[in-house]
Amino acid sequence: MLTRRACLSLTAAGFAAGFASPAPAQEPSLSALAKAKGLNFGTALGTGKPFEDARYREIIIRECGMIVPENELKWYVLRPDDKTFAFGRADALAAFARGNGMILRGHTLLWHHPRWFPAWLNDYDFGSRPAAKAEAMLSQHIRHLCARYPQIQSWDVVNETINDKTGELRETSLSKAMGQGVLETSFHLAREAAPNAKLAYNDYMGWNASDAKHRDGVLRLLERLKKNGAPVDVLGIQSHLGVGQGDQVTGSGARQEREWRRFIDEAVGMGYDLSLTELDINDKALPADLPSRDRAVADEAKAFLDLMLSYPQTKEVLAWGMTDQYSWLQGTTPRPDNLPKRPSPYGADYQAKPLREAIAAALRAAPERTPWG
Ligand code: XIL
């Protein structure tokens, strides 16, 4: 287990070995600023390189009150086949969170998207009673995960089941076997297995014009889940933002603030809390010049956070990684000039960037709210 002291002494060893001196700590931390307003702040963290990087861990320990495994709880990492659970990588992150007094968030019990199912699950033969077999497999999966990590206080139960182009529900091998009731069933199973956790439906609809169908589809799903009595507490808003023209991972087009507010109003009107689960800003379409690029990224985040934190229902903010070099966006569509992207609060040099200050400023300006108990 990596304790706080172990992490810091590893860092000290790194500096002794000739690295640059540590960046001055940004005080108060983002976690402290969030807590003062009844919020939790954290980041995604993946095993492998990011987790082995002592300087990176030090930033996370200093700034974050919560981590979420970036990939380690997903079926395609955890489930090499229908019988096995490969908990090793997730266990390492859980131990890191515990050792540093951090909350662990859960992502995700069912990424209901065939692209992100393991191949064996896409091709699975559910036999002569497919509904029963599929439900048994789902139930075993959800029970096992929730039992292994009882410290998880909020779970993305279902992730990305709305097709962003059509607004319709996606089909997977599980929904083919047991019908679209797979969604309600997942929430019921999660409630039973993790009775004290907040349960979220999580998706990447955003505030751009091109997201209109996606937003409509998500609202229809939220209405349906409510009507059917599924225990869903939270709408998880991934918050993968983008600036410039046609620069989104998740779509493109002009920002639609009024429509976005209407979307959020409808969700909170149905009684859902909000969590900003995967914040980053894709700078793919911005000019190369660093100061203006970093400024535009920070301004986009500030505008979004100001709006979202004005809702007292928003209880969590998570960055999808704290430093640029480990961001998943480095591996998605490249910038035309092939320069590294700058989507995160800290740079590859471990120095805080304007985005870090924008998050801090938004937290400082946020109204206080009642924290999750
Ligand atoms: C991404 C990870 O960051 C990548 O490392 C992985 O290759 C693919 O998944 N929406 C989600 C997250 O819900 O799980 C995704 O994470 C990013 C988009």
Short mmCIF file of N, CA and C in Angstrom, two decimals, residues 109 138-152 155 185-197 199 231:
data_model
loop_
_atom_site.label_atom_id
_atom_site.label_comp_id
_atom_site.label_asym_id
_atom_site.label_seq_id
_atom_site.Cartn_x
_atom_site.Cartn_y
_atom_site.Cartn_z
N LEU A 109 -20.44 0.16 -13.31
CA LEU A 109 -20.93 -1.21 -13.22
C LEU A 109 -21.36 -1.73 -14.58
N LEU A 138 -25.16 -10.53 -14.73
CA LEU A 138 -25.13 -9.12 -14.31
C LEU A 138 -25.18 -9.01 -12.79
N SER A 139 -26.02 -9.82 -12.21
CA SER A 139 -26.19 -9.78 -10.77
C SER A 139 -24.90 -10.20 -10.06
N GLN A 140 -24.27 -11.25 -10.56
CA GLN A 140 -23.01 -11.70 -9.95
C GLN A 140 -21.96 -10.59 -10.06
N HIS A 141 -21.91 -9.94 -11.21
CA HIS A 141 -20.92 -8.88 -11.44
C HIS A 141 -21.13 -7.72 -10.45
N ILE A 142 -22.34 -7.25 -10.38
CA ILE A 142 -22.63 -6.07 -9.55
C ILE A 142 -22.43 -6.40 -8.06
N ARG A 143 -22.92 -7.55 -7.64
CA ARG A 143 -22.76 -7.93 -6.23
C ARG A 143 -21.27 -8.05 -5.85
N HIS A 144 -20.51 -8.69 -6.72
CA HIS A 144 -19.10 -8.90 -6.45
C HIS A 144 -18.35 -7.58 -6.30
N LEU A 145 -18.59 -6.66 -7.23
CA LEU A 145 -17.87 -5.38 -7.19
C LEU A 145 -18.26 -4.56 -5.97
N CYS A 146 -19.56 -4.49 -5.71
CA CYS A 146 -20.02 -3.67 -4.59
C CYS A 146 -19.53 -4.26 -3.26
N ALA A 147 -19.49 -5.59 -3.18
CA ALA A 147 -19.03 -6.22 -1.94
C ALA A 147 -17.54 -6.00 -1.74
N ARG A 148 -16.78 -5.99 -2.81
CA ARG A 148 -15.33 -5.86 -2.68
C ARG A 148 -14.91 -4.44 -2.29
N TYR A 149 -15.70 -3.46 -2.73
CA TYR A 149 -15.33 -2.06 -2.46
C TYR A 149 -16.46 -1.34 -1.71
N PRO A 150 -16.70 -1.76 -0.47
CA PRO A 150 -17.83 -1.15 0.26
C PRO A 150 -17.59 0.33 0.54
N GLN A 151 -16.31 0.78 0.39
CA GLN A 151 -16.03 2.20 0.66
C GLN A 151 -16.50 3.12 -0.47
N ILE A 152 -16.95 2.56 -1.57
CA ILE A 152 -17.42 3.41 -2.69
C ILE A 152 -18.75 4.04 -2.32
N TRP A 155 -21.55 5.55 -7.27
CA TRP A 155 -21.29 4.59 -8.36
C TRP A 155 -21.92 5.09 -9.65
N THR A 185 -32.87 -3.01 -13.94
CA THR A 185 -32.35 -4.13 -13.13
C THR A 185 -30.98 -3.78 -12.54
N SER A 186 -30.14 -3.13 -13.35
CA SER A 186 -28.80 -2.76 -12.85
C SER A 186 -28.90 -1.85 -11.63
N PHE A 187 -29.80 -0.88 -11.70
CA PHE A 187 -29.93 0.03 -10.56
C PHE A 187 -30.49 -0.69 -9.33
N HIS A 188 -31.46 -1.57 -9.54
CA HIS A 188 -32.00 -2.31 -8.39
C HIS A 188 -30.92 -3.19 -7.75
N LEU A 189 -30.14 -3.85 -8.60
CA LEU A 189 -29.06 -4.70 -8.07
C LEU A 189 -28.04 -3.87 -7.30
N ALA A 190 -27.72 -2.70 -7.85
CA ALA A 190 -26.72 -1.84 -7.19
C ALA A 190 -27.25 -1.34 -5.85
N ARG A 191 -28.51 -0.97 -5.82
CA ARG A 191 -29.08 -0.49 -4.54
C ARG A 191 -29.02 -1.57 -3.47
N GLU A 192 -29.33 -2.78 -3.91
CA GLU A 192 -29.31 -3.90 -2.97
C GLU A 192 -27.88 -4.17 -2.47
N ALA A 193 -26.92 -4.10 -3.39
CA ALA A 193 -25.54 -4.47 -3.05
C ALA A 193 -24.77 -3.33 -2.39
N ALA A 194 -25.20 -2.10 -2.62
CA ALA A 194 -24.50 -0.93 -2.04
C ALA A 194 -25.57 0.04 -1.53
N PRO A 195 -26.25 -0.35 -0.45
CA PRO A 195 -27.44 0.41 -0.04
C PRO A 195 -27.15 1.86 0.34
N ASN A 196 -25.90 2.17 0.72
CA ASN A 196 -25.63 3.55 1.14
C ASN A 196 -24.99 4.41 0.07
N ALA A 197 -24.75 3.83 -1.10
CA ALA A 197 -24.06 4.60 -2.15
C ALA A 197 -25.06 5.40 -2.98
N LEU A 199 -26.30 6.47 -6.52
CA LEU A 199 -26.28 5.73 -7.78
C LEU A 199 -26.54 6.68 -8.94
N PRO A 231 -33.96 2.93 -8.67
CA PRO A 231 -33.31 3.77 -7.66
C PRO A 231 -32.09 4.51 -8.22
#
